[in-house]
JSON list of C-alpha atoms in Angstrom, two decimals:
[
{"chain": "B", "resi": 109, "resn": "MET", "atom": "CA", "xyz": [360.13, -59.70, 155.86]},
{"chain": "B", "resi": 110, "resn": "ALA", "atom": "CA", "xyz": [358.13, -57.41, 158.16]},
{"chain": "B", "resi": 111, "resn": "LEU", "atom": "CA", "xyz": [356.94, -54.13, 156.66]},
{"chain": "B", "resi": 112, "resn": "ALA", "atom": "CA", "xyz": [358.86, -52.14, 159.24]},
{"chain": "B", "resi": 113, "resn": "GLU", "atom": "CA", "xyz": [362.06, -53.97, 158.35]},
{"chain": "B", "resi": 114, "resn": "ALA", "atom": "CA", "xyz": [361.44, -53.42, 154.63]},
{"chain": "B", "resi": 115, "resn": "GLY", "atom": "CA", "xyz": [360.92, -49.75, 155.26]},
{"chain": "B", "resi": 116, "resn": "ALA", "atom": "CA", "xyz": [364.13, -49.54, 157.22]},
{"chain": "B", "resi": 117, "resn": "ARG", "atom": "CA", "xyz": [366.10, -51.23, 154.43]},
{"chain": "B", "resi": 118, "resn": "GLY", "atom": "CA", "xyz": [364.66, -49.23, 151.54]},
{"chain": "B", "resi": 119, "resn": "ARG", "atom": "CA", "xyz": [365.11, -45.50, 151.14]},
{"chain": "B", "resi": 120, "resn": "LEU", "atom": "CA", "xyz": [362.00, -43.34, 151.18]},
{"chain": "B", "resi": 121, "resn": "LEU", "atom": "CA", "xyz": [360.39, -42.99, 147.77]},
{"chain": "B", "resi": 122, "resn": "ARG", "atom": "CA", "xyz": [359.85, -39.31, 147.04]},
{"chain": "B", "resi": 123, "resn": "TRP", "atom": "CA", "xyz": [358.05, -38.31, 143.89]},
{"chain": "B", "resi": 124, "resn": "PRO", "atom": "CA", "xyz": [359.25, -35.00, 142.39]},
{"chain": "B", "resi": 125, "resn": "ARG", "atom": "CA", "xyz": [356.42, -32.50, 141.96]},
{"chain": "B", "resi": 126, "resn": "VAL", "atom": "CA", "xyz": [355.12, -30.11, 139.34]},
{"chain": "B", "resi": 127, "resn": "LEU", "atom": "CA", "xyz": [353.04, -27.42, 141.07]},
{"chain": "B", "resi": 128, "resn": "LEU", "atom": "CA", "xyz": [350.24, -25.71, 139.13]},
{"chain": "B", "resi": 129, "resn": "PHE", "atom": "CA", "xyz": [349.40, -22.39, 140.86]},
{"chain": "B", "resi": 130, "resn": "GLY", "atom": "CA", "xyz": [346.64, -20.22, 139.49]},
{"chain": "B", "resi": 131, "resn": "ASP", "atom": "CA", "xyz": [342.98, -19.26, 139.44]},
{"chain": "B", "resi": 132, "resn": "SER", "atom": "CA", "xyz": [339.91, -21.17, 138.22]},
{"chain": "B", "resi": 133, "resn": "ILE", "atom": "CA", "xyz": [341.53, -22.04, 134.88]},
{"chain": "B", "resi": 134, "resn": "THR", "atom": "CA", "xyz": [344.07, -24.00, 136.92]},
{"chain": "B", "resi": 135, "resn": "GLU", "atom": "CA", "xyz": [341.55, -25.32, 139.43]},
{"chain": "B", "resi": 136, "resn": "TYR", "atom": "CA", "xyz": [339.46, -26.77, 136.60]},
{"chain": "B", "resi": 137, "resn": "SER", "atom": "CA", "xyz": [342.50, -28.27, 134.89]},
{"chain": "B", "resi": 138, "resn": "PHE", "atom": "CA", "xyz": [341.96, -31.68, 136.51]},
{"chain": "B", "resi": 139, "resn": "GLN", "atom": "CA", "xyz": [338.48, -32.04, 135.08]},
{"chain": "B", "resi": 140, "resn": "GLU", "atom": "CA", "xyz": [337.93, -34.47, 132.21]},
{"chain": "B", "resi": 141, "resn": "ASN", "atom": "CA", "xyz": [340.19, -33.54, 129.27]},
{"chain": "B", "resi": 142, "resn": "GLY", "atom": "CA", "xyz": [341.80, -30.79, 131.36]},
{"chain": "B", "resi": 143, "resn": "TRP", "atom": "CA", "xyz": [345.32, -29.55, 130.74]},
{"chain": "B", "resi": 144, "resn": "GLY", "atom": "CA", "xyz": [346.45, -30.61, 134.22]},
{"chain": "B", "resi": 145, "resn": "THR", "atom": "CA", "xyz": [345.09, -34.11, 133.66]},
{"chain": "B", "resi": 146, "resn": "TYR", "atom": "CA", "xyz": [347.07, -34.29, 130.41]},
{"chain": "B", "resi": 147, "resn": "LEU", "atom": "CA", "xyz": [350.29, -33.39, 132.25]},
{"chain": "B", "resi": 148, "resn": "ALA", "atom": "CA", "xyz": [349.60, -35.87, 135.03]},
{"chain": "B", "resi": 149, "resn": "GLU", "atom": "CA", "xyz": [349.09, -38.66, 132.49]},
{"chain": "B", "resi": 150, "resn": "ARG", "atom": "CA", "xyz": [352.31, -37.78, 130.66]},
{"chain": "B", "resi": 151, "resn": "LEU", "atom": "CA", "xyz": [354.32, -37.66, 133.88]},
{"chain": "B", "resi": 152, "resn": "VAL", "atom": "CA", "xyz": [352.91, -40.63, 135.78]},
{"chain": "B", "resi": 153, "resn": "ARG", "atom": "CA", "xyz": [355.72, -42.69, 137.36]},
{"chain": "B", "resi": 154, "resn": "LYS", "atom": "CA", "xyz": [358.01, -39.68, 137.00]},
{"chain": "B", "resi": 155, "resn": "CYS", "atom": "CA", "xyz": [356.47, -36.99, 139.21]},
{"chain": "B", "resi": 156, "resn": "ASP", "atom": "CA", "xyz": [353.26, -35.81, 140.83]},
{"chain": "B", "resi": 157, "resn": "VAL", "atom": "CA", "xyz": [351.32, -32.96, 139.26]},
{"chain": "B", "resi": 158, "resn": "VAL", "atom": "CA", "xyz": [349.82, -30.96, 142.12]},
{"chain": "B", "resi": 159, "resn": "ASN", "atom": "CA", "xyz": [346.82, -28.69, 141.48]},
{"chain": "B", "resi": 160, "resn": "ARG", "atom": "CA", "xyz": [346.82, -25.52, 143.55]},
{"chain": "B", "resi": 161, "resn": "GLY", "atom": "CA", "xyz": [344.32, -23.59, 141.46]},
{"chain": "B", "resi": 162, "resn": "ILE", "atom": "CA", "xyz": [341.99, -21.36, 143.47]},
{"chain": "B", "resi": 163, "resn": "SER", "atom": "CA", "xyz": [338.92, -20.12, 141.64]},
{"chain": "B", "resi": 164, "resn": "GLY", "atom": "CA", "xyz": [338.35, -16.38, 141.61]},
{"chain": "B", "resi": 165, "resn": "TYR", "atom": "CA", "xyz": [341.72, -15.42, 143.08]},
{"chain": "B", "resi": 166, "resn": "ASN", "atom": "CA", "xyz": [343.99, -12.64, 141.86]},
{"chain": "B", "resi": 167, "resn": "THR", "atom": "CA", "xyz": [347.71, -12.00, 142.31]},
{"chain": "B", "resi": 168, "resn": "ARG", "atom": "CA", "xyz": [347.21, -9.83, 145.42]},
{"chain": "B", "resi": 169, "resn": "TRP", "atom": "CA", "xyz": [345.77, -12.82, 147.23]},
{"chain": "B", "resi": 170, "resn": "ALA", "atom": "CA", "xyz": [348.02, -15.37, 145.53]},
{"chain": "B", "resi": 171, "resn": "LYS", "atom": "CA", "xyz": [351.26, -13.80, 146.69]},
{"chain": "B", "resi": 172, "resn": "LEU", "atom": "CA", "xyz": [350.05, -14.12, 150.29]},
{"chain": "B", "resi": 173, "resn": "ILE", "atom": "CA", "xyz": [349.30, -17.83, 149.83]},
{"chain": "B", "resi": 174, "resn": "LEU", "atom": "CA", "xyz": [352.42, -18.92, 147.97]},
{"chain": "B", "resi": 175, "resn": "PRO", "atom": "CA", "xyz": [354.72, -19.00, 151.04]},
{"chain": "B", "resi": 176, "resn": "ARG", "atom": "CA", "xyz": [352.15, -21.25, 152.71]},
{"chain": "B", "resi": 177, "resn": "LEU", "atom": "CA", "xyz": [352.34, -23.70, 149.80]},
{"chain": "B", "resi": 178, "resn": "ILE", "atom": "CA", "xyz": [356.11, -23.88, 149.39]},
{"chain": "B", "resi": 179, "resn": "THR", "atom": "CA", "xyz": [358.75, -23.49, 152.05]},
{"chain": "B", "resi": 180, "resn": "GLU", "atom": "CA", "xyz": [362.46, -24.08, 151.76]},
{"chain": "B", "resi": 181, "resn": "SER", "atom": "CA", "xyz": [362.55, -26.45, 154.72]},
{"chain": "B", "resi": 182, "resn": "THR", "atom": "CA", "xyz": [359.68, -28.73, 153.75]},
{"chain": "B", "resi": 183, "resn": "SER", "atom": "CA", "xyz": [359.07, -28.88, 150.04]},
{"chain": "B", "resi": 184, "resn": "ALA", "atom": "CA", "xyz": [361.03, -26.68, 147.65]},
{"chain": "B", "resi": 185, "resn": "ASP", "atom": "CA", "xyz": [363.74, -29.26, 146.94]},
{"chain": "B", "resi": 186, "resn": "SER", "atom": "CA", "xyz": [361.21, -31.72, 145.49]},
{"chain": "B", "resi": 187, "resn": "ILE", "atom": "CA", "xyz": [359.65, -29.24, 143.04]},
{"chain": "B", "resi": 188, "resn": "VAL", "atom": "CA", "xyz": [360.87, -29.62, 139.47]},
{"chain": "B", "resi": 189, "resn": "ALA", "atom": "CA", "xyz": [358.54, -27.02, 137.90]},
{"chain": "B", "resi": 190, "resn": "VAL", "atom": "CA", "xyz": [356.01, -24.37, 138.94]},
{"chain": "B", "resi": 191, "resn": "THR", "atom": "CA", "xyz": [353.43, -22.67, 136.74]},
{"chain": "B", "resi": 192, "resn": "ILE", "atom": "CA", "xyz": [352.06, -19.28, 137.79]},
{"chain": "B", "resi": 193, "resn": "PHE", "atom": "CA", "xyz": [348.85, -18.61, 135.90]},
{"chain": "B", "resi": 194, "resn": "PHE", "atom": "CA", "xyz": [346.99, -15.48, 136.97]},
{"chain": "B", "resi": 195, "resn": "GLY", "atom": "CA", "xyz": [345.51, -12.46, 135.24]},
{"chain": "B", "resi": 196, "resn": "ALA", "atom": "CA", "xyz": [342.01, -13.41, 134.15]},
{"chain": "B", "resi": 197, "resn": "ASN", "atom": "CA", "xyz": [340.66, -11.97, 137.40]},
{"chain": "B", "resi": 198, "resn": "ASP", "atom": "CA", "xyz": [343.23, -9.21, 137.90]},
{"chain": "B", "resi": 199, "resn": "SER", "atom": "CA", "xyz": [342.22, -7.76, 134.54]},
{"chain": "B", "resi": 200, "resn": "ALA", "atom": "CA", "xyz": [338.53, -7.45, 135.45]},
{"chain": "B", "resi": 201, "resn": "LEU", "atom": "CA", "xyz": [337.27, -3.88, 134.97]},
{"chain": "B", "resi": 202, "resn": "LYS", "atom": "CA", "xyz": [337.60, -1.89, 138.19]},
{"chain": "B", "resi": 203, "resn": "GLU", "atom": "CA", "xyz": [334.29, -0.07, 137.92]},
{"chain": "B", "resi": 204, "resn": "LEU", "atom": "CA", "xyz": [332.34, -3.30, 137.35]},
{"chain": "B", "resi": 205, "resn": "ASN", "atom": "CA", "xyz": [334.35, -5.82, 139.37]},
{"chain": "B", "resi": 206, "resn": "PRO", "atom": "CA", "xyz": [336.34, -3.97, 142.04]},
{"chain": "B", "resi": 207, "resn": "LYS", "atom": "CA", "xyz": [336.78, -7.02, 144.28]},
{"chain": "B", "resi": 208, "resn": "GLN", "atom": "CA", "xyz": [338.85, -9.01, 141.78]},
{"chain": "B", "resi": 209, "resn": "HIS", "atom": "CA", "xyz": [340.42, -6.13, 139.83]},
{"chain": "B", "resi": 210, "resn": "ILE", "atom": "CA", "xyz": [344.10, -5.42, 140.42]},
{"chain": "B", "resi": 211, "resn": "PRO", "atom": "CA", "xyz": [345.79, -2.37, 138.82]},
{"chain": "B", "resi": 212, "resn": "LEU", "atom": "CA", "xyz": [348.13, -3.29, 135.99]},
{"chain": "B", "resi": 213, "resn": "GLU", "atom": "CA", "xyz": [351.29, -2.06, 137.73]},
{"chain": "B", "resi": 214, "resn": "GLU", "atom": "CA", "xyz": [350.45, -3.98, 140.89]},
{"chain": "B", "resi": 215, "resn": "TYR", "atom": "CA", "xyz": [349.71, -7.12, 138.88]},
{"chain": "B", "resi": 216, "resn": "ALA", "atom": "CA", "xyz": [353.21, -6.99, 137.41]},
{"chain": "B", "resi": 217, "resn": "ALA", "atom": "CA", "xyz": [354.74, -6.29, 140.82]},
{"chain": "B", "resi": 218, "resn": "ASN", "atom": "CA", "xyz": [352.84, -9.21, 142.37]},
{"chain": "B", "resi": 219, "resn": "LEU", "atom": "CA", "xyz": [354.02, -11.62, 139.69]},
{"chain": "B", "resi": 220, "resn": "LYS", "atom": "CA", "xyz": [357.58, -10.43, 140.18]},
{"chain": "B", "resi": 221, "resn": "SER", "atom": "CA", "xyz": [357.22, -10.83, 143.95]},
{"chain": "B", "resi": 222, "resn": "MET", "atom": "CA", "xyz": [356.08, -14.44, 143.55]},
{"chain": "B", "resi": 223, "resn": "VAL", "atom": "CA", "xyz": [358.98, -15.27, 141.24]},
{"chain": "B", "resi": 224, "resn": "GLN", "atom": "CA", "xyz": [361.41, -13.65, 143.66]},
{"chain": "B", "resi": 225, "resn": "TYR", "atom": "CA", "xyz": [359.95, -15.64, 146.54]},
{"chain": "B", "resi": 226, "resn": "LEU", "atom": "CA", "xyz": [360.39, -18.91, 144.64]},
{"chain": "B", "resi": 227, "resn": "LYS", "atom": "CA", "xyz": [363.98, -18.00, 143.89]},
{"chain": "B", "resi": 228, "resn": "SER", "atom": "CA", "xyz": [364.52, -17.23, 147.59]},
{"chain": "B", "resi": 229, "resn": "VAL", "atom": "CA", "xyz": [363.62, -20.83, 148.47]},
{"chain": "B", "resi": 230, "resn": "ASP", "atom": "CA", "xyz": [366.00, -22.13, 145.79]},
{"chain": "B", "resi": 231, "resn": "ILE", "atom": "CA", "xyz": [363.51, -22.78, 143.00]},
{"chain": "B", "resi": 232, "resn": "THR", "atom": "CA", "xyz": [365.57, -21.49, 140.13]},
{"chain": "B", "resi": 233, "resn": "ALA", "atom": "CA", "xyz": [364.21, -19.41, 137.26]},
{"chain": "B", "resi": 234, "resn": "ASP", "atom": "CA", "xyz": [364.52, -22.30, 134.81]},
{"chain": "B", "resi": 235, "resn": "ARG", "atom": "CA", "xyz": [361.90, -24.20, 136.85]},
{"chain": "B", "resi": 236, "resn": "ILE", "atom": "CA", "xyz": [359.32, -21.37, 136.75]},
{"chain": "B", "resi": 237, "resn": "ILE", "atom": "CA", "xyz": [356.82, -20.85, 133.92]},
{"chain": "B", "resi": 238, "resn": "LEU", "atom": "CA", "xyz": [354.53, -17.82, 133.83]},
{"chain": "B", "resi": 239, "resn": "ILE", "atom": "CA", "xyz": [351.31, -18.20, 131.84]},
{"chain": "B", "resi": 240, "resn": "THR", "atom": "CA", "xyz": [349.40, -15.17, 130.60]},
{"chain": "B", "resi": 241, "resn": "PRO", "atom": "CA", "xyz": [345.61, -15.04, 130.79]},
{"chain": "B", "resi": 242, "resn": "PRO", "atom": "CA", "xyz": [343.91, -16.36, 127.66]},
{"chain": "B", "resi": 243, "resn": "PRO", "atom": "CA", "xyz": [342.05, -13.97, 125.38]},
{"chain": "B", "resi": 244, "resn": "LEU", "atom": "CA", "xyz": [338.49, -13.01, 126.32]},
{"chain": "B", "resi": 245, "resn": "GLN", "atom": "CA", "xyz": [335.64, -13.67, 123.90]},
{"chain": "B", "resi": 246, "resn": "GLU", "atom": "CA", "xyz": [333.47, -10.75, 124.96]},
{"chain": "B", "resi": 247, "resn": "SER", "atom": "CA", "xyz": [330.08, -11.71, 123.52]},
{"chain": "B", "resi": 248, "resn": "ALA", "atom": "CA", "xyz": [330.15, -15.17, 125.11]},
{"chain": "B", "resi": 249, "resn": "TRP", "atom": "CA", "xyz": [331.35, -13.83, 128.47]},
{"chain": "B", "resi": 250, "resn": "GLU", "atom": "CA", "xyz": [328.69, -11.12, 128.37]},
{"chain": "B", "resi": 251, "resn": "LYS", "atom": "CA", "xyz": [326.03, -13.84, 128.10]},
{"chain": "B", "resi": 252, "resn": "ALA", "atom": "CA", "xyz": [327.55, -15.59, 131.13]},
{"chain": "B", "resi": 253, "resn": "CYS", "atom": "CA", "xyz": [327.53, -12.30, 133.07]},
{"chain": "B", "resi": 254, "resn": "LEU", "atom": "CA", "xyz": [323.96, -11.44, 132.09]},
{"chain": "B", "resi": 255, "resn": "ALA", "atom": "CA", "xyz": [322.82, -14.88, 133.23]},
{"chain": "B", "resi": 256, "resn": "LYS", "atom": "CA", "xyz": [324.07, -13.94, 136.71]},
{"chain": "B", "resi": 257, "resn": "GLY", "atom": "CA", "xyz": [322.48, -10.50, 136.56]},
{"chain": "B", "resi": 258, "resn": "ASP", "atom": "CA", "xyz": [325.79, -8.74, 135.92]},
{"chain": "B", "resi": 259, "resn": "LYS", "atom": "CA", "xyz": [327.15, -6.54, 133.15]},
{"chain": "B", "resi": 260, "resn": "LEU", "atom": "CA", "xyz": [330.12, -7.46, 130.99]},
{"chain": "B", "resi": 261, "resn": "ASN", "atom": "CA", "xyz": [332.97, -7.00, 133.48]},
{"chain": "B", "resi": 262, "resn": "ARG", "atom": "CA", "xyz": [336.04, -7.72, 131.34]},
{"chain": "B", "resi": 263, "resn": "CYS", "atom": "CA", "xyz": [337.30, -6.80, 127.89]},
{"chain": "B", "resi": 264, "resn": "ASN", "atom": "CA", "xyz": [339.86, -8.48, 125.68]},
{"chain": "B", "resi": 265, "resn": "ALA", "atom": "CA", "xyz": [341.97, -5.38, 125.05]},
{"chain": "B", "resi": 266, "resn": "THR", "atom": "CA", "xyz": [342.48, -4.92, 128.79]},
{"chain": "B", "resi": 267, "resn": "THR", "atom": "CA", "xyz": [343.30, -8.59, 129.25]},
{"chain": "B", "resi": 268, "resn": "GLY", "atom": "CA", "xyz": [345.92, -8.15, 126.53]},
{"chain": "B", "resi": 269, "resn": "GLN", "atom": "CA", "xyz": [347.63, -5.42, 128.56]},
{"chain": "B", "resi": 270, "resn": "TYR", "atom": "CA", "xyz": [347.93, -7.80, 131.50]},
{"chain": "B", "resi": 271, "resn": "ALA", "atom": "CA", "xyz": [349.25, -10.52, 129.21]},
{"chain": "B", "resi": 272, "resn": "GLN", "atom": "CA", "xyz": [351.93, -8.14, 127.93]},
{"chain": "B", "resi": 273, "resn": "ALA", "atom": "CA", "xyz": [352.86, -7.26, 131.51]},
{"chain": "B", "resi": 274, "resn": "CYS", "atom": "CA", "xyz": [353.22, -10.96, 132.33]},
{"chain": "B", "resi": 275, "resn": "VAL", "atom": "CA", "xyz": [355.53, -11.46, 129.36]},
{"chain": "B", "resi": 276, "resn": "GLN", "atom": "CA", "xyz": [357.62, -8.48, 130.47]},
{"chain": "B", "resi": 277, "resn": "VAL", "atom": "CA", "xyz": [357.94, -9.82, 134.03]},
{"chain": "B", "resi": 278, "resn": "ALA", "atom": "CA", "xyz": [359.13, -13.16, 132.69]},
{"chain": "B", "resi": 279, "resn": "ARG", "atom": "CA", "xyz": [361.69, -11.39, 130.54]},
{"chain": "B", "resi": 280, "resn": "GLU", "atom": "CA", "xyz": [362.97, -9.35, 133.50]},
{"chain": "B", "resi": 281, "resn": "CYS", "atom": "CA", "xyz": [363.05, -12.34, 135.86]},
{"chain": "B", "resi": 282, "resn": "GLY", "atom": "CA", "xyz": [364.56, -14.80, 133.39]},
{"chain": "B", "resi": 283, "resn": "THR", "atom": "CA", "xyz": [361.71, -17.32, 133.49]},
{"chain": "B", "resi": 284, "resn": "ASP", "atom": "CA", "xyz": [359.88, -19.03, 130.68]},
{"chain": "B", "resi": 285, "resn": "VAL", "atom": "CA", "xyz": [356.52, -17.61, 129.68]},
{"chain": "B", "resi": 286, "resn": "LEU", "atom": "CA", "xyz": [353.59, -19.05, 127.76]},
{"chain": "B", "resi": 287, "resn": "ASP", "atom": "CA", "xyz": [351.83, -16.14, 126.08]},
{"chain": "B", "resi": 288, "resn": "LEU", "atom": "CA", "xyz": [348.45, -17.78, 125.79]},
{"chain": "B", "resi": 289, "resn": "TRP", "atom": "CA", "xyz": [346.71, -14.50, 124.92]},
{"chain": "B", "resi": 290, "resn": "THR", "atom": "CA", "xyz": [348.79, -14.09, 121.77]},
{"chain": "B", "resi": 291, "resn": "LEU", "atom": "CA", "xyz": [349.08, -17.74, 120.79]},
{"chain": "B", "resi": 292, "resn": "MET", "atom": "CA", "xyz": [345.35, -18.40, 120.90]},
{"chain": "B", "resi": 293, "resn": "GLN", "atom": "CA", "xyz": [344.55, -15.37, 118.78]},
{"chain": "B", "resi": 294, "resn": "LYS", "atom": "CA", "xyz": [346.70, -16.64, 115.95]},
{"chain": "B", "resi": 295, "resn": "ASN", "atom": "CA", "xyz": [343.57, -18.66, 115.26]},
{"chain": "B", "resi": 296, "resn": "GLU", "atom": "CA", "xyz": [341.05, -16.13, 113.91]},
{"chain": "B", "resi": 297, "resn": "ASP", "atom": "CA", "xyz": [338.17, -17.90, 115.66]},
{"chain": "B", "resi": 298, "resn": "PHE", "atom": "CA", "xyz": [339.78, -18.21, 119.07]},
{"chain": "B", "resi": 299, "resn": "SER", "atom": "CA", "xyz": [336.31, -18.54, 120.67]},
{"chain": "B", "resi": 300, "resn": "SER", "atom": "CA", "xyz": [336.56, -22.30, 120.06]},
{"chain": "B", "resi": 301, "resn": "TYR", "atom": "CA", "xyz": [339.28, -22.39, 122.74]},
{"chain": "B", "resi": 302, "resn": "LEU", "atom": "CA", "xyz": [336.85, -21.04, 125.36]},
{"chain": "B", "resi": 303, "resn": "SER", "atom": "CA", "xyz": [333.80, -22.63, 126.97]},
{"chain": "B", "resi": 304, "resn": "ASP", "atom": "CA", "xyz": [332.09, -19.44, 128.13]},
{"chain": "B", "resi": 305, "resn": "GLY", "atom": "CA", "xyz": [334.29, -16.68, 126.76]},
{"chain": "B", "resi": 306, "resn": "LEU", "atom": "CA", "xyz": [336.69, -16.84, 129.72]},
{"chain": "B", "resi": 307, "resn": "HIS", "atom": "CA", "xyz": [337.38, -20.44, 130.78]},
{"chain": "B", "resi": 308, "resn": "LEU", "atom": "CA", "xyz": [338.91, -23.08, 128.53]},
{"chain": "B", "resi": 309, "resn": "SER", "atom": "CA", "xyz": [336.95, -25.49, 126.37]},
{"chain": "B", "resi": 310, "resn": "THR", "atom": "CA", "xyz": [338.15, -29.01, 125.63]},
{"chain": "B", "resi": 311, "resn": "LYS", "atom": "CA", "xyz": [339.98, -27.63, 122.60]},
{"chain": "B", "resi": 312, "resn": "GLY", "atom": "CA", "xyz": [341.50, -24.84, 124.71]},
{"chain": "B", "resi": 313, "resn": "ASN", "atom": "CA", "xyz": [342.67, -27.30, 127.34]},
{"chain": "B", "resi": 314, "resn": "SER", "atom": "CA", "xyz": [344.27, -29.43, 124.64]},
{"chain": "B", "resi": 315, "resn": "PHE", "atom": "CA", "xyz": [345.96, -26.38, 123.14]},
{"chain": "B", "resi": 316, "resn": "LEU", "atom": "CA", "xyz": [347.35, -25.23, 126.47]},
{"chain": "B", "resi": 317, "resn": "ALA", "atom": "CA", "xyz": [348.50, -28.74, 127.37]},
{"chain": "B", "resi": 318, "resn": "ALA", "atom": "CA", "xyz": [350.43, -29.08, 124.12]},
{"chain": "B", "resi": 319, "resn": "GLN", "atom": "CA", "xyz": [352.04, -25.65, 124.45]},
{"chain": "B", "resi": 320, "resn": "LEU", "atom": "CA", "xyz": [352.98, -26.22, 128.07]},
{"chain": "B", "resi": 321, "resn": "TRP", "atom": "CA", "xyz": [354.32, -29.69, 127.41]},
{"chain": "B", "resi": 322, "resn": "SER", "atom": "CA", "xyz": [356.70, -28.24, 124.84]},
{"chain": "B", "resi": 323, "resn": "CYS", "atom": "CA", "xyz": [358.08, -26.04, 127.65]},
{"chain": "B", "resi": 324, "resn": "LEU", "atom": "CA", "xyz": [358.22, -28.84, 130.22]},
{"chain": "B", "resi": 325, "resn": "GLU", "atom": "CA", "xyz": [359.45, -31.74, 128.12]},
{"chain": "B", "resi": 326, "resn": "ASN", "atom": "CA", "xyz": [363.08, -30.67, 128.01]},
{"chain": "B", "resi": 327, "resn": "LYS", "atom": "CA", "xyz": [363.07, -29.76, 131.71]},
{"chain": "B", "resi": 328, "resn": "LEU", "atom": "CA", "xyz": [361.65, -33.11, 132.76]},
{"chain": "B", "resi": 329, "resn": "SER", "atom": "CA", "xyz": [362.94, -35.50, 130.11]},
{"chain": "B", "resi": 330, "resn": "ALA", "atom": "CA", "xyz": [365.86, -36.56, 132.31]},
{"chain": "B", "resi": 331, "resn": "LEU", "atom": "CA", "xyz": [363.61, -37.63, 135.18]},
{"chain": "B", "resi": 332, "resn": "PRO", "atom": "CA", "xyz": [363.79, -41.40, 135.60]},
{"chain": "B", "resi": 333, "resn": "SER", "atom": "CA", "xyz": [360.75, -43.63, 135.89]},
{"chain": "B", "resi": 334, "resn": "LEU", "atom": "CA", "xyz": [360.21, -44.42, 139.54]},
{"chain": "B", "resi": 335, "resn": "LEU", "atom": "CA", "xyz": [360.46, -48.12, 140.37]},
{"chain": "B", "resi": 336, "resn": "PRO", "atom": "CA", "xyz": [361.34, -50.72, 137.73]},
{"chain": "B", "resi": 337, "resn": "TYR", "atom": "CA", "xyz": [359.04, -51.97, 135.01]},
{"chain": "B", "resi": 338, "resn": "TRP", "atom": "CA", "xyz": [357.25, -55.04, 136.33]},
{"chain": "B", "resi": 339, "resn": "ARG", "atom": "CA", "xyz": [358.94, -57.43, 133.90]},
{"chain": "B", "resi": 340, "resn": "ASP", "atom": "CA", "xyz": [362.31, -56.24, 135.26]},
{"chain": "B", "resi": 341, "resn": "VAL", "atom": "CA", "xyz": [361.49, -57.12, 138.87]},
{"chain": "B", "resi": 342, "resn": "ASP", "atom": "CA", "xyz": [363.33, -60.24, 140.08]},
{"chain": "B", "resi": 343, "resn": "HIS", "atom": "CA", "xyz": [360.30, -62.28, 141.16]},
{"chain": "B", "resi": 344, "resn": "THR", "atom": "CA", "xyz": [362.50, -64.76, 143.03]},
{"chain": "B", "resi": 345, "resn": "ASN", "atom": "CA", "xyz": [364.02, -61.97, 145.09]},
{"chain": "B", "resi": 346, "resn": "PRO", "atom": "CA", "xyz": [361.85, -58.83, 144.79]},
{"chain": "B", "resi": 347, "resn": "GLU", "atom": "CA", "xyz": [363.73, -57.11, 147.60]},
{"chain": "B", "resi": 348, "resn": "ALA", "atom": "CA", "xyz": [366.78, -56.89, 145.33]},
{"chain": "B", "resi": 349, "resn": "SER", "atom": "CA", "xyz": [364.77, -54.90, 142.77]},
{"chain": "B", "resi": 350, "resn": "LEU", "atom": "CA", "xyz": [362.49, -52.85, 144.99]},
{"chain": "B", "resi": 351, "resn": "LEU", "atom": "CA", "xyz": [364.49, -51.91, 148.10]}
]
């Protein structure tokens, strides 16, 4: 059978998608032992995990990009889950990092705007997961800043205010939320979750992956495996199994 004829007989295979939208903590999630890699491995043959992490970005910039990533006409119907994971940059101290800093009230409004946009393209609240920024280990991050000739430009108490705002937005919008800031600090030595005081270590990636999977598992458990297991393919008539 010619390929063109096979294509005409079989319906187009479309993998559902999980979209990870965030800053560097999302961008780095596909590195070795990253939380995005963990999700992709768990969901292989069920859906694609798409990394749309953009290092250094805040919610002011993110809300401008989101409609360019997802539109109702081209992609929203294939998305089974979206994570929105911003705040580590928004919560930077204004006087020391004015380019990335976003005022707390605007941060909350931007998150709400992004959730409302997703709803407007028919991505329902039950498919949206907000993730708060993780806690900041100030002494380690200060070393990273000093190495670049900068002063400590974030503090954990301020990051916590942004995390609380994220939780409140999720409550108001009816979405799930993963309060990473609070969950990680249940461990007294939360520094082990962080590689440089801000970004996730291998342990932090594993922690986030496990927490996020507990949110996603019920949402995605009904997704079928795409294409039959190889032993179930009729080798004498593969077209019957595969088209």
